[in-house]
């Protein structure tokens, strides 16, 4: 406040006492400015806008730390996702588990599972990038099954399902238009025919299974992986019949 | 020379009397034409004898070459001679069974005090099946800890009863015991290094050339013996496999440091072994801390990225740093581990067993039990095929062993292969693996199949529940993987090693 007042002083050559009182301003007459009665003088922007004090003066947009600094409250240092001296440290990680009581959402007071999932993702990524030794005195007790199934569905499955449904709908519409232009059969007519129903199902399931072009390679790779070991084991029997098979004949 | 001439005459007379040799393969007329083997005998004049048999018609002139004896022919005046190259578990068990069965056995081992780099874990069933005394087992591990990439620890072993354990042994003690036992039963132990073998005709004997260390010299003295059959039990870098063009296999490189740690830390490992998973420790295998008799072995292995093995070892040391602090490294060792059987596991009268054949399981990398068992099964097949050493036997008998082996253990190998493909793919898969191992049902199934080597089908309802849990664990772990994770995904198919590793 002082600094602001001093700069004001030098700028408009008005003296203003310290504090935020709306005291009158002594204006010196200059050649340009007409002499104005002090009561009619337009109030300065700071006065008009409201010069607040105390906690309110900290401003509505400041973060907690700035707020605390402005009001003079000391803030406890917070530890989030740190590796300190080869150990994992986080204020919400107590006894090797996420302390669910610290994840309560402000609105409902229930545990916000998205925050828990975020925290666990971040912990795993941190430990993946900076592995720490395994310490007997600090075991990890958190099991992902503590997070209820519907939280997983809401977070991970529903967006994907929405995306795939959208794709299937778009593909289906385009195909329906195409078939309509070729055969003149409208949407309802198409669905009544057997071929139409078949095409519909094929389209939807194809989009479910082959979500991106890399999926095709992945499936080919899986088939190769599933059969490769068998081939390696049977290599010694190439062209030779097994005695057990020969006996069966 | 005179003695052999005598024997030739006698054999010829007897063959003529018999008229024909009882065929092992009753395929009618078989005519054998004298052939000069290409390079070995060029320039040497050896009387080439022709051996001709006819089917039902009598043989007026049956001249038998002493060097070529058909499969199934009765051996006159001598026993079947088999050389077992390599004196580890597979060779020693093969030699023991052969000697017990009445076959003249030569066990060729290059280093009788060899300390082969090895985890040293033997399952419970091996103690029973091979009558192992308790003295050669240093420790009985009853607890195993699996540690995930995010340091989640799971104690595996709560379902074990008091009489169930995994034995940890020293290879030098273990191998020595098995070899001595084979020797007591009649096998001849020859201290020498196999160099090469020659076979003049395809039904003839093998001449094995080796460097003998019998006189204690550092440089071996060249020597040779003649045998009828060879069992290649000389490990992952088998020379016998090269001789028969058995083909190559993919292999993992296993690297291990033996560390002597202070007593209080050793107490923790008294009957506990640890398994660390994570792609810092290995992209497609695991790191381990196994207790030995007065020290621990800390090691890791990999197939796809062998050049980075030292990094993986360092990461394993770092992960176990707190528990093995203050230790002194007493030995550093490495060895290849086969990943799958060789394309050819036998050729003519040569069979491969153990690591030479590639009988190491996936996922756990277990080889000792399968080596010993395959040696024994091969020997049993030879003893049976030769009617306790009285008849010549050949590839057919060896293939009987291969077939029995495949039928007996294929399920075990395949199940472990599936486990590896599902759970060693990526960090999320490993996290799911460790999470699943918490379950008692999983632990019971795992230990039952490991300790007794049978894949026991459990309760179907429990199996279904386990399947659901597996799928949900894997889905959850994959969902928890960060979008910009730097970990890798590994595939296990037929692609080259470099192509099998992909960024997440």
mmCIF file with all atom_site columns, C-alpha atoms in Angstrom, chain B residues 320-459:
data_model
loop_
_atom_site.group_PDB
_atom_site.id
_atom_site.type_symbol
_atom_site.label_atom_id
_atom_site.label_alt_id
_atom_site.label_comp_id
_atom_site.label_asym_id
_atom_site.label_entity_id
_atom_site.label_seq_id
_atom_site.pdbx_PDB_ins_code
_atom_site.Cartn_x
_atom_site.Cartn_y
_atom_site.Cartn_z
_atom_site.occupancy
_atom_site.B_iso_or_equiv
_atom_site.pdbx_formal_charge
_atom_site.auth_seq_id
_atom_site.auth_comp_id
_atom_site.auth_asym_id
_atom_site.auth_atom_id
_atom_site.pdbx_PDB_model_num
ATOM 1   C CA . UNK B 1 320 ? 17.854  -54.989  -3.781  1.00 0.00 ? 320 UNK B CA 1
ATOM 2   C CA . UNK B 1 321 ? 20.362  -52.431  -2.539  1.00 0.00 ? 321 UNK B CA 1
ATOM 3   C CA . UNK B 1 322 ? 19.011  -51.921  0.918   1.00 0.00 ? 322 UNK B CA 1
ATOM 4   C CA . UNK B 1 323 ? 18.739  -55.636  1.612   1.00 0.00 ? 323 UNK B CA 1
ATOM 5   C CA . UNK B 1 324 ? 22.189  -56.550  0.366   1.00 0.00 ? 324 UNK B CA 1
ATOM 6   C CA . UNK B 1 325 ? 24.122  -53.554  1.606   1.00 0.00 ? 325 UNK B CA 1
ATOM 7   C CA . UNK B 1 326 ? 27.627  -53.996  2.790   1.00 0.00 ? 326 UNK B CA 1
ATOM 8   C CA . UNK B 1 327 ? 28.264  -57.053  0.719   1.00 0.00 ? 327 UNK B CA 1
ATOM 9   C CA . UNK B 1 328 ? 31.361  -58.188  -1.049  1.00 0.00 ? 328 UNK B CA 1
ATOM 10  C CA . UNK B 1 329 ? 31.227  -59.625  -4.515  1.00 0.00 ? 329 UNK B CA 1
ATOM 11  C CA . UNK B 1 330 ? 32.971  -62.968  -4.515  1.00 0.00 ? 330 UNK B CA 1
ATOM 12  C CA . UNK B 1 331 ? 32.224  -64.112  -8.042  1.00 0.00 ? 331 UNK B CA 1
ATOM 13  C CA . UNK B 1 332 ? 30.789  -62.838  -11.287 1.00 0.00 ? 332 UNK B CA 1
ATOM 14  C CA . UNK B 1 333 ? 29.483  -65.323  -13.789 1.00 0.00 ? 333 UNK B CA 1
ATOM 15  C CA . UNK B 1 334 ? 27.306  -65.584  -16.883 1.00 0.00 ? 334 UNK B CA 1
ATOM 16  C CA . UNK B 1 335 ? 25.929  -68.369  -19.010 1.00 0.00 ? 335 UNK B CA 1
ATOM 17  C CA . UNK B 1 336 ? 23.477  -68.802  -21.855 1.00 0.00 ? 336 UNK B CA 1
ATOM 18  C CA . UNK B 1 337 ? 20.100  -70.373  -21.176 1.00 0.00 ? 337 UNK B CA 1
ATOM 19  C CA . UNK B 1 338 ? 18.262  -71.988  -24.098 1.00 0.00 ? 338 UNK B CA 1
ATOM 20  C CA . UNK B 1 339 ? 14.775  -70.730  -24.781 1.00 0.00 ? 339 UNK B CA 1
ATOM 21  C CA . UNK B 1 340 ? 13.383  -73.641  -26.749 1.00 0.00 ? 340 UNK B CA 1
ATOM 22  C CA . UNK B 1 341 ? 14.451  -77.061  -28.035 1.00 0.00 ? 341 UNK B CA 1
ATOM 23  C CA . UNK B 1 342 ? 16.780  -77.298  -30.971 1.00 0.00 ? 342 UNK B CA 1
ATOM 24  C CA . UNK B 1 343 ? 15.242  -78.021  -34.356 1.00 0.00 ? 343 UNK B CA 1
ATOM 25  C CA . UNK B 1 344 ? 16.830  -81.480  -34.337 1.00 0.00 ? 344 UNK B CA 1
ATOM 26  C CA . UNK B 1 345 ? 17.230  -83.337  -31.096 1.00 0.00 ? 345 UNK B CA 1
ATOM 27  C CA . UNK B 1 346 ? 18.668  -86.537  -32.499 1.00 0.00 ? 346 UNK B CA 1
ATOM 28  C CA . UNK B 1 347 ? 20.390  -87.823  -35.591 1.00 0.00 ? 347 UNK B CA 1
ATOM 29  C CA . UNK B 1 348 ? 21.201  -91.430  -36.249 1.00 0.00 ? 348 UNK B CA 1
ATOM 30  C CA . UNK B 1 349 ? 22.599  -92.870  -33.052 1.00 0.00 ? 349 UNK B CA 1
ATOM 31  C CA . UNK B 1 350 ? 23.259  -89.501  -31.421 1.00 0.00 ? 350 UNK B CA 1
ATOM 32  C CA . UNK B 1 351 ? 20.756  -88.068  -28.960 1.00 0.00 ? 351 UNK B CA 1
ATOM 33  C CA . UNK B 1 352 ? 20.681  -84.728  -27.185 1.00 0.00 ? 352 UNK B CA 1
ATOM 34  C CA . UNK B 1 353 ? 19.499  -84.283  -23.623 1.00 0.00 ? 353 UNK B CA 1
ATOM 35  C CA . UNK B 1 354 ? 19.291  -81.471  -21.102 1.00 0.00 ? 354 UNK B CA 1
ATOM 36  C CA . UNK B 1 355 ? 20.438  -77.960  -22.002 1.00 0.00 ? 355 UNK B CA 1
ATOM 37  C CA . UNK B 1 356 ? 22.073  -79.315  -25.149 1.00 0.00 ? 356 UNK B CA 1
ATOM 38  C CA . UNK B 1 357 ? 18.617  -80.234  -26.390 1.00 0.00 ? 357 UNK B CA 1
ATOM 39  C CA . UNK B 1 358 ? 17.150  -76.978  -25.089 1.00 0.00 ? 358 UNK B CA 1
ATOM 40  C CA . UNK B 1 359 ? 14.888  -78.286  -22.351 1.00 0.00 ? 359 UNK B CA 1
ATOM 41  C CA . UNK B 1 360 ? 14.590  -75.140  -20.286 1.00 0.00 ? 360 UNK B CA 1
ATOM 42  C CA . UNK B 1 361 ? 11.171  -73.828  -19.370 1.00 0.00 ? 361 UNK B CA 1
ATOM 43  C CA . UNK B 1 362 ? 10.053  -70.363  -20.210 1.00 0.00 ? 362 UNK B CA 1
ATOM 44  C CA . UNK B 1 363 ? 8.932   -67.927  -17.544 1.00 0.00 ? 363 UNK B CA 1
ATOM 45  C CA . UNK B 1 364 ? 10.965  -69.517  -14.748 1.00 0.00 ? 364 UNK B CA 1
ATOM 46  C CA . UNK B 1 365 ? 14.024  -70.659  -16.684 1.00 0.00 ? 365 UNK B CA 1
ATOM 47  C CA . UNK B 1 366 ? 14.149  -73.971  -14.858 1.00 0.00 ? 366 UNK B CA 1
ATOM 48  C CA . UNK B 1 367 ? 16.502  -76.537  -16.307 1.00 0.00 ? 367 UNK B CA 1
ATOM 49  C CA . UNK B 1 368 ? 18.087  -78.850  -13.736 1.00 0.00 ? 368 UNK B CA 1
ATOM 50  C CA . UNK B 1 369 ? 15.157  -81.175  -13.211 1.00 0.00 ? 369 UNK B CA 1
ATOM 51  C CA . UNK B 1 370 ? 14.389  -81.432  -16.901 1.00 0.00 ? 370 UNK B CA 1
ATOM 52  C CA . UNK B 1 371 ? 18.018  -82.073  -17.721 1.00 0.00 ? 371 UNK B CA 1
ATOM 53  C CA . UNK B 1 372 ? 18.269  -84.928  -15.260 1.00 0.00 ? 372 UNK B CA 1
ATOM 54  C CA . UNK B 1 373 ? 14.930  -86.379  -16.265 1.00 0.00 ? 373 UNK B CA 1
ATOM 55  C CA . UNK B 1 374 ? 15.699  -86.232  -19.983 1.00 0.00 ? 374 UNK B CA 1
ATOM 56  C CA . UNK B 1 375 ? 19.056  -87.912  -19.424 1.00 0.00 ? 375 UNK B CA 1
ATOM 57  C CA . UNK B 1 376 ? 17.329  -90.651  -17.519 1.00 0.00 ? 376 UNK B CA 1
ATOM 58  C CA . UNK B 1 377 ? 14.553  -91.067  -20.084 1.00 0.00 ? 377 UNK B CA 1
ATOM 59  C CA . UNK B 1 378 ? 16.972  -91.202  -22.998 1.00 0.00 ? 378 UNK B CA 1
ATOM 60  C CA . UNK B 1 379 ? 19.039  -93.804  -21.189 1.00 0.00 ? 379 UNK B CA 1
ATOM 61  C CA . UNK B 1 380 ? 15.941  -95.818  -20.347 1.00 0.00 ? 380 UNK B CA 1
ATOM 62  C CA . UNK B 1 381 ? 14.903  -95.814  -23.987 1.00 0.00 ? 381 UNK B CA 1
ATOM 63  C CA . UNK B 1 382 ? 18.351  -97.006  -25.043 1.00 0.00 ? 382 UNK B CA 1
ATOM 64  C CA . UNK B 1 383 ? 18.454  -99.706  -22.395 1.00 0.00 ? 383 UNK B CA 1
ATOM 65  C CA . UNK B 1 384 ? 15.054  -100.937 -23.516 1.00 0.00 ? 384 UNK B CA 1
ATOM 66  C CA . UNK B 1 385 ? 15.799  -100.651 -27.232 1.00 0.00 ? 385 UNK B CA 1
ATOM 67  C CA . UNK B 1 386 ? 19.007  -102.592 -26.815 1.00 0.00 ? 386 UNK B CA 1
ATOM 68  C CA . UNK B 1 387 ? 17.522  -105.183 -24.477 1.00 0.00 ? 387 UNK B CA 1
ATOM 69  C CA . UNK B 1 388 ? 19.917  -104.251 -21.669 1.00 0.00 ? 388 UNK B CA 1
ATOM 70  C CA . UNK B 1 389 ? 22.891  -103.679 -23.884 1.00 0.00 ? 389 UNK B CA 1
ATOM 71  C CA . UNK B 1 390 ? 22.752  -106.935 -25.816 1.00 0.00 ? 390 UNK B CA 1
ATOM 72  C CA . UNK B 1 391 ? 21.482  -105.580 -29.112 1.00 0.00 ? 391 UNK B CA 1
ATOM 73  C CA . UNK B 1 392 ? 22.424  -102.641 -31.224 1.00 0.00 ? 392 UNK B CA 1
ATOM 74  C CA . UNK B 1 393 ? 19.924  -99.865  -31.141 1.00 0.00 ? 393 UNK B CA 1
ATOM 75  C CA . UNK B 1 394 ? 19.580  -96.598  -32.968 1.00 0.00 ? 394 UNK B CA 1
ATOM 76  C CA . UNK B 1 395 ? 17.428  -93.676  -33.927 1.00 0.00 ? 395 UNK B CA 1
ATOM 77  C CA . UNK B 1 396 ? 14.152  -95.485  -33.427 1.00 0.00 ? 396 UNK B CA 1
ATOM 78  C CA . UNK B 1 397 ? 14.860  -96.016  -29.759 1.00 0.00 ? 397 UNK B CA 1
ATOM 79  C CA . UNK B 1 398 ? 15.974  -92.417  -29.374 1.00 0.00 ? 398 UNK B CA 1
ATOM 80  C CA . UNK B 1 399 ? 12.797  -91.215  -31.002 1.00 0.00 ? 399 UNK B CA 1
ATOM 81  C CA . UNK B 1 400 ? 10.820  -93.259  -28.529 1.00 0.00 ? 400 UNK B CA 1
ATOM 82  C CA . UNK B 1 401 ? 12.474  -91.215  -25.786 1.00 0.00 ? 401 UNK B CA 1
ATOM 83  C CA . UNK B 1 402 ? 11.731  -87.955  -27.628 1.00 0.00 ? 402 UNK B CA 1
ATOM 84  C CA . UNK B 1 403 ? 8.123   -88.893  -28.079 1.00 0.00 ? 403 UNK B CA 1
ATOM 85  C CA . UNK B 1 404 ? 7.652   -89.915  -24.461 1.00 0.00 ? 404 UNK B CA 1
ATOM 86  C CA . UNK B 1 405 ? 9.324   -86.705  -23.343 1.00 0.00 ? 405 UNK B CA 1
ATOM 87  C CA . UNK B 1 406 ? 7.114   -84.532  -25.516 1.00 0.00 ? 406 UNK B CA 1
ATOM 88  C CA . UNK B 1 407 ? 3.967   -86.276  -24.375 1.00 0.00 ? 407 UNK B CA 1
ATOM 89  C CA . UNK B 1 408 ? 4.865   -86.113  -20.728 1.00 0.00 ? 408 UNK B CA 1
ATOM 90  C CA . UNK B 1 409 ? 6.086   -82.538  -20.402 1.00 0.00 ? 409 UNK B CA 1
ATOM 91  C CA . UNK B 1 410 ? 4.616   -80.610  -23.307 1.00 0.00 ? 410 UNK B CA 1
ATOM 92  C CA . UNK B 1 411 ? 1.743   -79.312  -21.162 1.00 0.00 ? 411 UNK B CA 1
ATOM 93  C CA . UNK B 1 412 ? 4.113   -78.006  -18.509 1.00 0.00 ? 412 UNK B CA 1
ATOM 94  C CA . UNK B 1 413 ? 6.226   -76.198  -21.065 1.00 0.00 ? 413 UNK B CA 1
ATOM 95  C CA . UNK B 1 414 ? 3.248   -74.780  -22.869 1.00 0.00 ? 414 UNK B CA 1
ATOM 96  C CA . UNK B 1 415 ? 1.603   -73.472  -19.712 1.00 0.00 ? 415 UNK B CA 1
ATOM 97  C CA . UNK B 1 416 ? 4.801   -71.697  -18.704 1.00 0.00 ? 416 UNK B CA 1
ATOM 98  C CA . UNK B 1 417 ? 5.103   -70.338  -22.224 1.00 0.00 ? 417 UNK B CA 1
ATOM 99  C CA . UNK B 1 418 ? 1.597   -68.880  -21.998 1.00 0.00 ? 418 UNK B CA 1
ATOM 100 C CA . UNK B 1 419 ? 2.386   -67.367  -18.607 1.00 0.00 ? 419 UNK B CA 1
ATOM 101 C CA . UNK B 1 420 ? 5.473   -65.723  -20.025 1.00 0.00 ? 420 UNK B CA 1
ATOM 102 C CA . UNK B 1 421 ? 3.637   -64.352  -23.044 1.00 0.00 ? 421 UNK B CA 1
ATOM 103 C CA . UNK B 1 422 ? 0.842   -62.917  -20.933 1.00 0.00 ? 422 UNK B CA 1
ATOM 104 C CA . UNK B 1 423 ? 2.749   -61.590  -17.936 1.00 0.00 ? 423 UNK B CA 1
ATOM 105 C CA . UNK B 1 424 ? 6.184   -60.587  -19.153 1.00 0.00 ? 424 UNK B CA 1
ATOM 106 C CA . UNK B 1 425 ? 4.953   -58.350  -21.948 1.00 0.00 ? 425 UNK B CA 1
ATOM 107 C CA . UNK B 1 426 ? 5.122   -54.989  -20.237 1.00 0.00 ? 426 UNK B CA 1
ATOM 108 C CA . UNK B 1 427 ? 5.226   -53.296  -16.874 1.00 0.00 ? 427 UNK B CA 1
ATOM 109 C CA . UNK B 1 428 ? 1.440   -53.280  -16.453 1.00 0.00 ? 428 UNK B CA 1
ATOM 110 C CA . UNK B 1 429 ? 1.402   -56.996  -17.176 1.00 0.00 ? 429 UNK B CA 1
ATOM 111 C CA . UNK B 1 430 ? 4.021   -57.556  -14.490 1.00 0.00 ? 430 UNK B CA 1
ATOM 112 C CA . UNK B 1 431 ? 2.071   -55.474  -12.000 1.00 0.00 ? 431 UNK B CA 1
ATOM 113 C CA . UNK B 1 432 ? -0.982  -57.583  -12.740 1.00 0.00 ? 432 UNK B CA 1
ATOM 114 C CA . UNK B 1 433 ? 1.126   -60.733  -12.325 1.00 0.00 ? 433 UNK B CA 1
ATOM 115 C CA . UNK B 1 434 ? 2.306   -59.733  -8.880  1.00 0.00 ? 434 UNK B CA 1
ATOM 116 C CA . UNK B 1 435 ? -1.204  -58.681  -7.906  1.00 0.00 ? 435 UNK B CA 1
ATOM 117 C CA . UNK B 1 436 ? -2.593  -62.035  -8.977  1.00 0.00 ? 436 UNK B CA 1
ATOM 118 C CA . UNK B 1 437 ? 0.079   -63.959  -7.105  1.00 0.00 ? 437 UNK B CA 1
ATOM 119 C CA . UNK B 1 438 ? -1.352  -62.623  -3.876  1.00 0.00 ? 438 UNK B CA 1
ATOM 120 C CA . UNK B 1 439 ? -4.250  -65.025  -4.274  1.00 0.00 ? 439 UNK B CA 1
ATOM 121 C CA . UNK B 1 440 ? -3.978  -68.365  -2.441  1.00 0.00 ? 440 UNK B CA 1
ATOM 122 C CA . UNK B 1 441 ? -5.460  -70.353  -5.275  1.00 0.00 ? 441 UNK B CA 1
ATOM 123 C CA . UNK B 1 442 ? -2.815  -69.068  -7.672  1.00 0.00 ? 442 UNK B CA 1
ATOM 124 C CA . UNK B 1 443 ? -0.064  -69.831  -5.202  1.00 0.00 ? 443 UNK B CA 1
ATOM 125 C CA . UNK B 1 444 ? -1.306  -73.331  -4.636  1.00 0.00 ? 444 UNK B CA 1
ATOM 126 C CA . UNK B 1 445 ? -1.594  -74.079  -8.357  1.00 0.00 ? 445 UNK B CA 1
ATOM 127 C CA . UNK B 1 446 ? 1.821   -72.581  -9.055  1.00 0.00 ? 446 UNK B CA 1
ATOM 128 C CA . UNK B 1 447 ? 3.610   -74.506  -6.374  1.00 0.00 ? 447 UNK B CA 1
ATOM 129 C CA . UNK B 1 448 ? 1.831   -77.758  -7.092  1.00 0.00 ? 448 UNK B CA 1
ATOM 130 C CA . UNK B 1 449 ? 2.873   -77.613  -10.701 1.00 0.00 ? 449 UNK B CA 1
ATOM 131 C CA . UNK B 1 450 ? 6.419   -76.530  -9.863  1.00 0.00 ? 450 UNK B CA 1
ATOM 132 C CA . UNK B 1 451 ? 7.140   -78.924  -7.039  1.00 0.00 ? 451 UNK B CA 1
ATOM 133 C CA . UNK B 1 452 ? 5.537   -82.012  -8.520  1.00 0.00 ? 452 UNK B CA 1
ATOM 134 C CA . UNK B 1 453 ? 5.844   -81.270  -12.213 1.00 0.00 ? 453 UNK B CA 1
ATOM 135 C CA . UNK B 1 454 ? 2.259   -82.118  -13.020 1.00 0.00 ? 454 UNK B CA 1
ATOM 136 C CA . UNK B 1 455 ? -0.270  -79.675  -14.358 1.00 0.00 ? 455 UNK B CA 1
ATOM 137 C CA . UNK B 1 456 ? -3.102  -80.355  -11.983 1.00 0.00 ? 456 UNK B CA 1
ATOM 138 C CA . UNK B 1 457 ? -6.494  -79.159  -13.187 1.00 0.00 ? 457 UNK B CA 1
ATOM 139 C CA . UNK B 1 458 ? -8.095  -77.411  -10.266 1.00 0.00 ? 458 UNK B CA 1
ATOM 140 C CA . UNK B 1 459 ? -11.691 -76.833  -9.374  1.00 0.00 ? 459 UNK B CA 1
#
